[in-house]
GROMACS .gro file of C-alpha atoms in nm:
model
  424
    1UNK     CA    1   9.388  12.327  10.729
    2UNK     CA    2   9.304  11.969  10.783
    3UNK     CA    3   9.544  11.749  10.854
    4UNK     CA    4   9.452  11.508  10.575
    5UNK     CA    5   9.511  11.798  10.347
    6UNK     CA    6   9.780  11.886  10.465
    7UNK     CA    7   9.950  11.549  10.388
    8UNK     CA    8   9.820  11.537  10.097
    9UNK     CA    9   9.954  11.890  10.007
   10UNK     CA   10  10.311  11.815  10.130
   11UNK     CA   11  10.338  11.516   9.901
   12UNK     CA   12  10.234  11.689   9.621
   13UNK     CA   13  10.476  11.972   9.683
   14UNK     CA   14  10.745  11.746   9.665
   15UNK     CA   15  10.629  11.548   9.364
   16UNK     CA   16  10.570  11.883   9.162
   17UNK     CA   17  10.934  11.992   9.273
   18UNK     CA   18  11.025  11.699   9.112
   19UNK     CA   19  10.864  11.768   8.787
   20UNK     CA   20  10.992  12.126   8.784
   21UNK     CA   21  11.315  11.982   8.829
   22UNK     CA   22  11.310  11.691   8.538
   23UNK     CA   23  11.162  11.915   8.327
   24UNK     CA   24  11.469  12.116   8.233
   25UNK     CA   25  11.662  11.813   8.174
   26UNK     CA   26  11.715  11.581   7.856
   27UNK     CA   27  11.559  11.296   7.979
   28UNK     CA   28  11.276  11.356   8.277
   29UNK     CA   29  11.211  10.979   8.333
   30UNK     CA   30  11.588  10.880   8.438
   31UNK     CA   31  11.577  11.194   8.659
   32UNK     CA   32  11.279  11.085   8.836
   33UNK     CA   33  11.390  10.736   8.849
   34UNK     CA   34  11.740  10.889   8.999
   35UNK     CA   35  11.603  11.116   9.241
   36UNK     CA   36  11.354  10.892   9.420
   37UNK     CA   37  11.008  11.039   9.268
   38UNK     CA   38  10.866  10.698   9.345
   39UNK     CA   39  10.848  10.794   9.761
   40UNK     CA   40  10.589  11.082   9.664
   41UNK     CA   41  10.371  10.862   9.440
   42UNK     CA   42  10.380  10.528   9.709
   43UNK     CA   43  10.267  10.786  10.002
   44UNK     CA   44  10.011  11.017   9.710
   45UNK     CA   45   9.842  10.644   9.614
   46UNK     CA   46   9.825  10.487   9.972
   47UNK     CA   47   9.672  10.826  10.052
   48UNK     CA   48   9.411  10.776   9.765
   49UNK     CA   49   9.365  10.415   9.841
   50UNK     CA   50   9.209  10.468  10.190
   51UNK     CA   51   9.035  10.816  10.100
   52UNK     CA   52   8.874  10.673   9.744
   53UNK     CA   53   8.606  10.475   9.979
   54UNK     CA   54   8.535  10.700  10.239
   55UNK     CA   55   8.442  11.060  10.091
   56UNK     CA   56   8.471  11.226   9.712
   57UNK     CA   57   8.489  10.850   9.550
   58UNK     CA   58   8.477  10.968   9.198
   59UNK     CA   59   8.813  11.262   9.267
   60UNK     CA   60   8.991  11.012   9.465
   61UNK     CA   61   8.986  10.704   9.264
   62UNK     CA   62   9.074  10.930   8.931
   63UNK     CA   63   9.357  11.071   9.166
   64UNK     CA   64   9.473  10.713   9.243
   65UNK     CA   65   9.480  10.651   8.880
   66UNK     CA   66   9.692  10.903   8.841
   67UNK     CA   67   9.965  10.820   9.078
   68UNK     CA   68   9.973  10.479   9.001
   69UNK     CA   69  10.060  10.529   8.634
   70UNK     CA   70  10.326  10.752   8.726
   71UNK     CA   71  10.480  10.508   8.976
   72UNK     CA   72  10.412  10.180   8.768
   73UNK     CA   73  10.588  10.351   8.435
   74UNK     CA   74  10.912  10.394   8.782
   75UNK     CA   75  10.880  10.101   8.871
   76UNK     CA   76  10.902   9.907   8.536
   77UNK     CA   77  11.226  10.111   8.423
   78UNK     CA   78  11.360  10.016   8.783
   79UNK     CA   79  11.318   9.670   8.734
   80UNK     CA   80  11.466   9.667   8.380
   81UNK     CA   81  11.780   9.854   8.576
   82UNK     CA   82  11.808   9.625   8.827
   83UNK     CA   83  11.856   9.298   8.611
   84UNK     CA   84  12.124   9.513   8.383
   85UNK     CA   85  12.258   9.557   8.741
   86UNK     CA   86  12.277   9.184   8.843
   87UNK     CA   87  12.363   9.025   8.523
   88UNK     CA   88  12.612   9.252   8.397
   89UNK     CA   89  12.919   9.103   8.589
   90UNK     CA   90  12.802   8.755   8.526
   91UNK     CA   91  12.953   8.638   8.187
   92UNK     CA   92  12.786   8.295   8.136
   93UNK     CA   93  12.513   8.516   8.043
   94UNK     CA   94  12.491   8.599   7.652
   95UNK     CA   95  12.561   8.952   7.556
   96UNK     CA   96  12.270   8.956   7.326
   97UNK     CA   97  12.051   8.865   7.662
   98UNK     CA   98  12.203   9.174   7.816
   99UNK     CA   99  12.166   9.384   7.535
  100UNK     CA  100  11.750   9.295   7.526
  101UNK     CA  101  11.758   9.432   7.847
  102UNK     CA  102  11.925   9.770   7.786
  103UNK     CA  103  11.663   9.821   7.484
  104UNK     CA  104  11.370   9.681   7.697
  105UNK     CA  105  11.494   9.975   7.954
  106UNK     CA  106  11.536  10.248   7.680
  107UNK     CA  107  11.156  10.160   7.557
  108UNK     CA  108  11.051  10.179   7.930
  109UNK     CA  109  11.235  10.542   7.979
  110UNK     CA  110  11.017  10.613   7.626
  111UNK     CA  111  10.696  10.526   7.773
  112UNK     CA  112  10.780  10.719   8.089
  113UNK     CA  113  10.850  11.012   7.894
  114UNK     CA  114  10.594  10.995   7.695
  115UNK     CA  115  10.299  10.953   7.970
  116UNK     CA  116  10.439  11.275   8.141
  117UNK     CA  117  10.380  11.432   7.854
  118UNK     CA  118  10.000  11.254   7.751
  119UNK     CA  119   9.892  11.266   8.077
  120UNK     CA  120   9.951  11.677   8.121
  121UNK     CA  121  10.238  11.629   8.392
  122UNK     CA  122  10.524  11.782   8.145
  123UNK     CA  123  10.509  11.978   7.816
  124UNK     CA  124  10.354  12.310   7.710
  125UNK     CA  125  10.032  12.242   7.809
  126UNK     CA  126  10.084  12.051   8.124
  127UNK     CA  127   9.798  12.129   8.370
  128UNK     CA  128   9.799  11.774   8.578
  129UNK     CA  129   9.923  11.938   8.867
  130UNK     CA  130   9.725  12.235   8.850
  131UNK     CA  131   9.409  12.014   8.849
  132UNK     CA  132   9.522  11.835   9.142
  133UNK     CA  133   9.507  12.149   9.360
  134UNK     CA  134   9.227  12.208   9.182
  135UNK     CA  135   9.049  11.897   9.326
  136UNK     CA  136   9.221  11.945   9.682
  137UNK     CA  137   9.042  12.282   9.720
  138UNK     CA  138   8.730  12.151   9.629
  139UNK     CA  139   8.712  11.867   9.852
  140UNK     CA  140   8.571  11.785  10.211
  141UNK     CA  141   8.849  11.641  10.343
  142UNK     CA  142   8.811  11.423  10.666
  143UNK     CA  143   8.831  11.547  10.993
  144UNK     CA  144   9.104  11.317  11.219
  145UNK     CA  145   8.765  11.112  11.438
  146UNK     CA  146   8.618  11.004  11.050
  147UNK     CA  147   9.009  10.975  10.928
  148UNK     CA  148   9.053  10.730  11.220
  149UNK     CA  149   8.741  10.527  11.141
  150UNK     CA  150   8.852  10.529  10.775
  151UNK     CA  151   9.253  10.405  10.869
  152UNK     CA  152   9.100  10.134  11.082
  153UNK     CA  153   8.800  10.009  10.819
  154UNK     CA  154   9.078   9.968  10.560
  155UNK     CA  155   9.412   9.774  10.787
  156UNK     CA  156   9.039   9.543  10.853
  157UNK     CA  157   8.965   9.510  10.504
  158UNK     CA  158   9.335   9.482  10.429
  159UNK     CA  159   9.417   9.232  10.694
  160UNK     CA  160   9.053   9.027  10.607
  161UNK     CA  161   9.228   9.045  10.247
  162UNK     CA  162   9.546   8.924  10.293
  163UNK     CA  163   9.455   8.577  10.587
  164UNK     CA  164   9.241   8.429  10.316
  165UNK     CA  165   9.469   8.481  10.017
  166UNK     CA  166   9.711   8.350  10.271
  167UNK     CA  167   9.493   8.030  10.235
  168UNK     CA  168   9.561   7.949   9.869
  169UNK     CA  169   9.794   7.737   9.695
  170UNK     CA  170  10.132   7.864   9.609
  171UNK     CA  171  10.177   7.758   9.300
  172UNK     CA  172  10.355   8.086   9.076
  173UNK     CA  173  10.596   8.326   9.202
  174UNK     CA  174  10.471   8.645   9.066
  175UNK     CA  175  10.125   8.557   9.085
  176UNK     CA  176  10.128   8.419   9.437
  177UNK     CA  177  10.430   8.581   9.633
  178UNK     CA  178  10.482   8.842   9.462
  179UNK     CA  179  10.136   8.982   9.465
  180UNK     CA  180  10.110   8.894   9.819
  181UNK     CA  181  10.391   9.103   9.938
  182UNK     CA  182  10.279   9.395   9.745
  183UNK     CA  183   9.952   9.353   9.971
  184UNK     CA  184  10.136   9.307  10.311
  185UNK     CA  185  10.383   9.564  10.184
  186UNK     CA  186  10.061   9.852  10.209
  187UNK     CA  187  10.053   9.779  10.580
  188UNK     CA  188  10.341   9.930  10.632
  189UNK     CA  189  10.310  10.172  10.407
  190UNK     CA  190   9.983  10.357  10.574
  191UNK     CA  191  10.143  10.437  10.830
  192UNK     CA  192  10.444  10.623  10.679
  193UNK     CA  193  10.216  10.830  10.441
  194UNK     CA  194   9.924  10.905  10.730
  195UNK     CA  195  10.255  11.069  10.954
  196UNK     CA  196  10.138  11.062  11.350
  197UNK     CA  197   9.786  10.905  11.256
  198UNK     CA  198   9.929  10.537  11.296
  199UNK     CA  199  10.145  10.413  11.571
  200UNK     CA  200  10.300  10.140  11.767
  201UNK     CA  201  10.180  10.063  12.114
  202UNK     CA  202  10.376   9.709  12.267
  203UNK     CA  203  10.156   9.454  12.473
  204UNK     CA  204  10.275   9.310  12.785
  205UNK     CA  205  10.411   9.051  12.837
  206UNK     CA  206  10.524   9.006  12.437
  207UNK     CA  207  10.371   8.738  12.286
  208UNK     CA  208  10.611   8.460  12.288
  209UNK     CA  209  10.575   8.348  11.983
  210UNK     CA  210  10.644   8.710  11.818
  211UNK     CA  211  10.933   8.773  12.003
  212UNK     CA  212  11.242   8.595  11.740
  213UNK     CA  213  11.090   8.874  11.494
  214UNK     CA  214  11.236   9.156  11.696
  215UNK     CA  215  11.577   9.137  11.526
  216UNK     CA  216  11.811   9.427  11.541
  217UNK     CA  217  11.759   9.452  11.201
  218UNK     CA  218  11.422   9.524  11.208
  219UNK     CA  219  11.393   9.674  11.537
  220UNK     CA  220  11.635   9.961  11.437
  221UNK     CA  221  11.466  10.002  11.072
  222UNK     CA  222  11.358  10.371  10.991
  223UNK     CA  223  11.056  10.195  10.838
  224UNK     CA  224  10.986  10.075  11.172
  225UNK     CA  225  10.981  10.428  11.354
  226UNK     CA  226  10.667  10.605  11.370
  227UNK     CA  227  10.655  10.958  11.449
  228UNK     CA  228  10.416  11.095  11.717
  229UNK     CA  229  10.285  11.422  11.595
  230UNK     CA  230  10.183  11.715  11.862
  231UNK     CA  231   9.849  11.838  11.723
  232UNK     CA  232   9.690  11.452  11.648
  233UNK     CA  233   9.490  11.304  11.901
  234UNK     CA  234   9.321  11.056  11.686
  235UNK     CA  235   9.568  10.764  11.673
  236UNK     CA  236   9.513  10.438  11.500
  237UNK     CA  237   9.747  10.194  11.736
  238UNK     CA  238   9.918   9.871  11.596
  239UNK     CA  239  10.123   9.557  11.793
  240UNK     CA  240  10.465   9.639  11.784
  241UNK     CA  241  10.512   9.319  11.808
  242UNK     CA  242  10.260   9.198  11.529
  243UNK     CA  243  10.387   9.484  11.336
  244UNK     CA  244  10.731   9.361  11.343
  245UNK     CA  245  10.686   9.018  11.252
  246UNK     CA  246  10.471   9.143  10.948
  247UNK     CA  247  10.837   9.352  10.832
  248UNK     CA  248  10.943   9.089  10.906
  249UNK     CA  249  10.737   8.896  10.602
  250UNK     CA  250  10.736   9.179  10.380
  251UNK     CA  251  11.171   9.145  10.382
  252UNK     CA  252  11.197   8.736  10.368
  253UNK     CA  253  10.923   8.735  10.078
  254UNK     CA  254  11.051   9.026   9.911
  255UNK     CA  255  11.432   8.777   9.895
  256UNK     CA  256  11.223   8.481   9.766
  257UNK     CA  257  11.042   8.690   9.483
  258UNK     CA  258  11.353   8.852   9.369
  259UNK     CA  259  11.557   8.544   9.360
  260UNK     CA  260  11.273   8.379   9.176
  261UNK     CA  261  11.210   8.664   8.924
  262UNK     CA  262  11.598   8.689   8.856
  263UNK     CA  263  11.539   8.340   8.710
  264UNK     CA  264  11.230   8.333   8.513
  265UNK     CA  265  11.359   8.660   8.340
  266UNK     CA  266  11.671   8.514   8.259
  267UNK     CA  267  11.524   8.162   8.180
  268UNK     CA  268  11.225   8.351   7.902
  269UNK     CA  269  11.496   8.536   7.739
  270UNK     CA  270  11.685   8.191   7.696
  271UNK     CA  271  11.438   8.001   7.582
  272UNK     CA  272  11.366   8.274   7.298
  273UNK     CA  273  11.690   8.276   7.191
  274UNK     CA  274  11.772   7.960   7.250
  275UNK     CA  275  11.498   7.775   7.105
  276UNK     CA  276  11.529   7.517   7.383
  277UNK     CA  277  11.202   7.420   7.599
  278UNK     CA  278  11.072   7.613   7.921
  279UNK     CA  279  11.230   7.331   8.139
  280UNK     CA  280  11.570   7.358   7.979
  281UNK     CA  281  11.575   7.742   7.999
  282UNK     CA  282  11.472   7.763   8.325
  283UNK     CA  283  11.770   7.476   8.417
  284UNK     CA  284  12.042   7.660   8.231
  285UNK     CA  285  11.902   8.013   8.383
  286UNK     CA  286  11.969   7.826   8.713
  287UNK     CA  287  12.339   7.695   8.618
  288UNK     CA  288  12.457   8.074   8.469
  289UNK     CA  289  12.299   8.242   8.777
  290UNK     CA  290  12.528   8.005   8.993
  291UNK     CA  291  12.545   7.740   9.298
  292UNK     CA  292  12.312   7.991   9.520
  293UNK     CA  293  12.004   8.020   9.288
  294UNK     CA  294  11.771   7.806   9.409
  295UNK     CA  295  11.489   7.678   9.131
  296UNK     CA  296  11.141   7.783   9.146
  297UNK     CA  297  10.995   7.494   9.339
  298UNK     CA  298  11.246   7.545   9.621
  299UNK     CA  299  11.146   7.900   9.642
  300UNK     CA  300  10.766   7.827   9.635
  301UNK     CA  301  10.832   7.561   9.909
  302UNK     CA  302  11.042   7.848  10.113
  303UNK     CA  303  10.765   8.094  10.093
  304UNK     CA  304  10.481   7.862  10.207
  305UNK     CA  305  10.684   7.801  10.500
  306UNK     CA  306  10.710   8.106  10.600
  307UNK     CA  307  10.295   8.140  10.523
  308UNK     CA  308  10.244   7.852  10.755
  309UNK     CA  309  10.491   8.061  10.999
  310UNK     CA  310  10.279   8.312  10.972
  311UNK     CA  311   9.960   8.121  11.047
  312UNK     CA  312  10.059   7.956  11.334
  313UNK     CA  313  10.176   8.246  11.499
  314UNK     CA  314   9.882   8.447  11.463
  315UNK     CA  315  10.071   8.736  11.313
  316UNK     CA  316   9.800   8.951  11.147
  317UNK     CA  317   9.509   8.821  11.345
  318UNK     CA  318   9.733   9.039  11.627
  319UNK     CA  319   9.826   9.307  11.435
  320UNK     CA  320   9.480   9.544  11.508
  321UNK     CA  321   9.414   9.580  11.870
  322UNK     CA  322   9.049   9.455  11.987
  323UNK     CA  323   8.856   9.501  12.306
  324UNK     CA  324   9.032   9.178  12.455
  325UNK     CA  325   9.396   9.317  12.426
  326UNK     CA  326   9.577   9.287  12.723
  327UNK     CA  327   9.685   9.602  12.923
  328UNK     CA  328   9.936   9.754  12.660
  329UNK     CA  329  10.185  10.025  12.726
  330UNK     CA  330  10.350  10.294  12.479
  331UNK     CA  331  10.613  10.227  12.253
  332UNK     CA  332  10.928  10.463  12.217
  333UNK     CA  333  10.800  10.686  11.950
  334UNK     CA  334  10.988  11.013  11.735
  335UNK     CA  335  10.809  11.336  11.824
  336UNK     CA  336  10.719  11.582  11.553
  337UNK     CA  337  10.515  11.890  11.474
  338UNK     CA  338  10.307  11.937  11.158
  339UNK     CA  339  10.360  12.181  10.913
  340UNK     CA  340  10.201  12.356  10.563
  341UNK     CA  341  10.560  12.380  10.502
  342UNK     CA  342  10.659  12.205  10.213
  343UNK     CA  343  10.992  12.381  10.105
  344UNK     CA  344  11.257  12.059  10.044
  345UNK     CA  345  11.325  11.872   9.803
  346UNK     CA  346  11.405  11.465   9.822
  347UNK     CA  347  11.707  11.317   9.841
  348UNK     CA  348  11.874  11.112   9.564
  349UNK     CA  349  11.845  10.763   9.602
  350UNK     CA  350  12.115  10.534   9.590
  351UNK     CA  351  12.027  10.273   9.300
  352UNK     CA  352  11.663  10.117   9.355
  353UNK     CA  353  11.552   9.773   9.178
  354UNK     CA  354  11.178   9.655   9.116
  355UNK     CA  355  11.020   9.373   8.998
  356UNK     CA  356  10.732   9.371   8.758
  357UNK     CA  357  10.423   9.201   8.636
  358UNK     CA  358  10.347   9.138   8.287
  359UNK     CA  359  10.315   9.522   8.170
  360UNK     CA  360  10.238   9.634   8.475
  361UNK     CA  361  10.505   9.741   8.696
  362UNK     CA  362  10.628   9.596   9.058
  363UNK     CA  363  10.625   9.834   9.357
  364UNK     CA  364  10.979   9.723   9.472
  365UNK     CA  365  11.241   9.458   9.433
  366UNK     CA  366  11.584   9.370   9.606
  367UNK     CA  367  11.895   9.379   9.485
  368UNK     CA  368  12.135   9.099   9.439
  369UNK     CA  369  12.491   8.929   9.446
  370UNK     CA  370  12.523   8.572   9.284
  371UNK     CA  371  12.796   8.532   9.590
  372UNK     CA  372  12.682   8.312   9.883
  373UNK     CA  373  12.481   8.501  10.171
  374UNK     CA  374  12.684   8.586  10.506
  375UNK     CA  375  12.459   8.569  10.787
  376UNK     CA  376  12.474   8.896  10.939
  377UNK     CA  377  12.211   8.847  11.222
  378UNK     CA  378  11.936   8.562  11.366
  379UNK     CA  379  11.667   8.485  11.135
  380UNK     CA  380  11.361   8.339  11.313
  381UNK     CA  381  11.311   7.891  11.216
  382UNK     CA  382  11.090   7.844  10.911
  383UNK     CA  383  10.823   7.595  11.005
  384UNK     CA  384  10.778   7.372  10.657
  385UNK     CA  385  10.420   7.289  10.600
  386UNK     CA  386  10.433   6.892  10.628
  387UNK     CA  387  10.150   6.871  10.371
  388UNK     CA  388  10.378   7.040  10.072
  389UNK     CA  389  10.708   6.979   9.997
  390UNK     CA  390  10.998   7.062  10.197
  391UNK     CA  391  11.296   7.093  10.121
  392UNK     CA  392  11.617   7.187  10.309
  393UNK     CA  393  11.736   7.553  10.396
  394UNK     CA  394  11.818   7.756  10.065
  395UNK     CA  395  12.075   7.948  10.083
  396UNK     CA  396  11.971   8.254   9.903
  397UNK     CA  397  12.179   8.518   9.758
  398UNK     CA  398  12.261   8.836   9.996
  399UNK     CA  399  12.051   9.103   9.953
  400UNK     CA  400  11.934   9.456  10.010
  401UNK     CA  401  11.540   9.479  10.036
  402UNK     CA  402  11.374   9.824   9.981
  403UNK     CA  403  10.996   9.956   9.966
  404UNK     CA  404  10.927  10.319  10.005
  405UNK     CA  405  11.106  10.514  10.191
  406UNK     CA  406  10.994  10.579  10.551
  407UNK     CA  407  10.838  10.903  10.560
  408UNK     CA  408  10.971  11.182  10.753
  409UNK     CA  409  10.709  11.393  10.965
  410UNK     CA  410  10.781  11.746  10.820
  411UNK     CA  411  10.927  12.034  11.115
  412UNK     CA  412  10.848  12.405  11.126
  413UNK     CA  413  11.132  12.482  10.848
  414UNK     CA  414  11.222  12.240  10.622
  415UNK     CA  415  11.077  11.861  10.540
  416UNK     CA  416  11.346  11.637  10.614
  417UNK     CA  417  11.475  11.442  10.307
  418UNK     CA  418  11.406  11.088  10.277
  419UNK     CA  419  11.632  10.857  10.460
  420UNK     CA  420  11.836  10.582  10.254
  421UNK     CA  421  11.825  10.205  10.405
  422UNK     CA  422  11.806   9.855  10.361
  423UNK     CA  423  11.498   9.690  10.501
  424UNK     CA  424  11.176   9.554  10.381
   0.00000   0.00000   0.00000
């Protein structure tokens, strides 16, 4: 079996475990939402979203569809949890506020439950996965020389993508930071779900510039170790380096968007009940939330300082190796062998907040205290952009970022359940 299929297969294994298992409870969606179903679906869709362009467009882009319902419909009841989460200690917030939020959850769990069974995952006549193997079988799926060229045409197109939006104004939180972590966030996410075909490879010497990104933090992240598998020989390499300072990104913007979210939830559910105007609202969301909440303009001015950051170091325009990179030498990396195997089941995850769009749902959020942050370890200087507005350093509330889970390479007996950490 290809390897490509094989991925493919294991993830799918899991996933349909998964259904099996919600399906003989009361309430499938909160048991998906509980048990981490949203790894599966992030490493199924990042799958999809470098396959749909490179061979069986039509399969893979209804396949993509597929996933990304599943895990938008997860990540939209997440989200809801997560502010029930964070505002239900606080009382300056009104009860009735609080209450919204329960029933906005309940109608989320609704629609969850009720795509499962629309969309032929659940129910009598569920045949969604059964088509899915269905489609597997028939494909042509991509040797690991065309795989290769296909992992390094999209981190170009991907990379391309993300410098020039990089270039626009910051002017809206979800629109603008927000959307652009969910791009950056992809980067990392390739190579968890494509297991062995992605690695790290270090240059020497290190860049100075990229070197205060090597925190122990993000150094020692699971996210942040590969695995080397025996039977691939067709590697894709990245900076370590590069790639670290892009975690890096992914963690402070994923702090800024949730802090900034937090707010303009809890400011539109003020000014509806409240009758007051957006600018009030969004002041007395600021006030309840407490002393650490920084308003939306000191956010936006954070996060294109770290963009400018960013720029000036070079980051992504280092992240893909080129014909002029320096003599480079191998990074540490996990060893693993492949396997058809696809026999475990994933691990309960601790509680998980997202953050969504309008209707459609966020791929992650972080969670939050209201308490002021305790610097636990060396955060690399912010460079302000001198042609916006600066302001001084916000202290923002301490957190717990999360994205998908870094994926396990599966052994000759059982896949390895998913590891539970902080990180971006």
């Amino acid at each position: 079996m290809k390897y490509s299929k094989q991925l493919f297969t294991h993830y799918m294994s899991i996933w349909a475990r998964l259904l099996q298992q919600a399906a003989g409870t009361t309430d499938p969606a909160a048991y998906l939402l509980s048990h981490d179903a949203r790894t599966p679906l992030f490493y199924l869709e990042a799958m999809t979203r470098v396959l749909m362009h490179e061979h069986n467009p039509k399969k893979m882009r209804r396949l993509n569809e597929w996933f990304k319902k599943m895990e938008d419909a997860l990540g939209l009841m997440d989200y809801y949890a997560g502010l029930i989460n964070d505002f239900k200690g606080n009382r300056k917030i009104p009860q009735i506020i609080k209450q919204d939020l329960i029933e906005e959850l309940k109608s989320a769990t609704t629609n969850l439950n009720t795509l499962l069974i629309e969309l032929g995952w659940l129910g009598e006549k569920a045949d969604r996965v059964r088509k899915i193997h269905q489609y597997s079988r028939q494909m042509d799926w991509l040797g690991q020389k065309n795989l290769h060229a296909a992992l390094k045409q999209r981190y170009q197109s991907d990379v391309h993508s993300i410098t020039h939006r990089m270039k626009q104004p910051f002017e809206e939180i979800e629109r603008d930071v927000h959307e652009l972590r969910r791009d950056v966030r992809w980067l990392s996410i390739y190579p968890q779900a494509f297991k062995g075909l992605i690695n790290l490879q270090a240059i020497e010497p290190t860049p100075e510039a990229l070197l205060k990104y090597a925190t122990p933090e993000i150094v020692q992240s699971p996210y942040n170790q590969l695995p080397s598998v025996s039977n691939v020989n067709k590697v894709l390499y990245l900076n370590t380096s590069a790639y670290y300072a892009m975690s890096w990104l992914i963690a402070q913007l994923g702090v800024l968007k949730d802090s900034g979210l937090r707010l303009l939830a809890l400011a539109q559910r003020l000014q509806a009940h409240q009758k007051c105007s957006e600018a009030e609202a969004l002041k007395n969301a600021q006030t309840m939330l407490g002393t650490t909440q920084p308003s939306v303009d000191d956010l936006l001015n954070t996060a294109r300082g770290l963009i400018l950051q960013m720029q000036n170091d070079k980051v992504f325009s280092q992240l893909l190796f080129s014909k002029n990179t320096p003599a480079i030498k191998a990074a540490p990396v996990n060893k693993a062998r492949p396997t058809t195997d696809t026999t475990s089941t994933t691990k309960p995850s601790a509680t998980t907040h997202t953050t969504p769009t309008a209707k459609v749902s966020p791929k992650t959020r972080t969670t939050s205290a209201t308490k002021p942050s305790v610097t636990t370890r060396a955060t690399p200087t912010t460079k302000a952009n001198v042609t916006a507005r600066t302001t001084a350093t916000i202290k923002l509330p301490a957190t717990k970022t999360r994205t998908a889970p870094a994926a396990k390479a599966p052994t000759t007996t059982r896949v390895r359940k998913s590891t539970k950490t902080s990180g971006s």
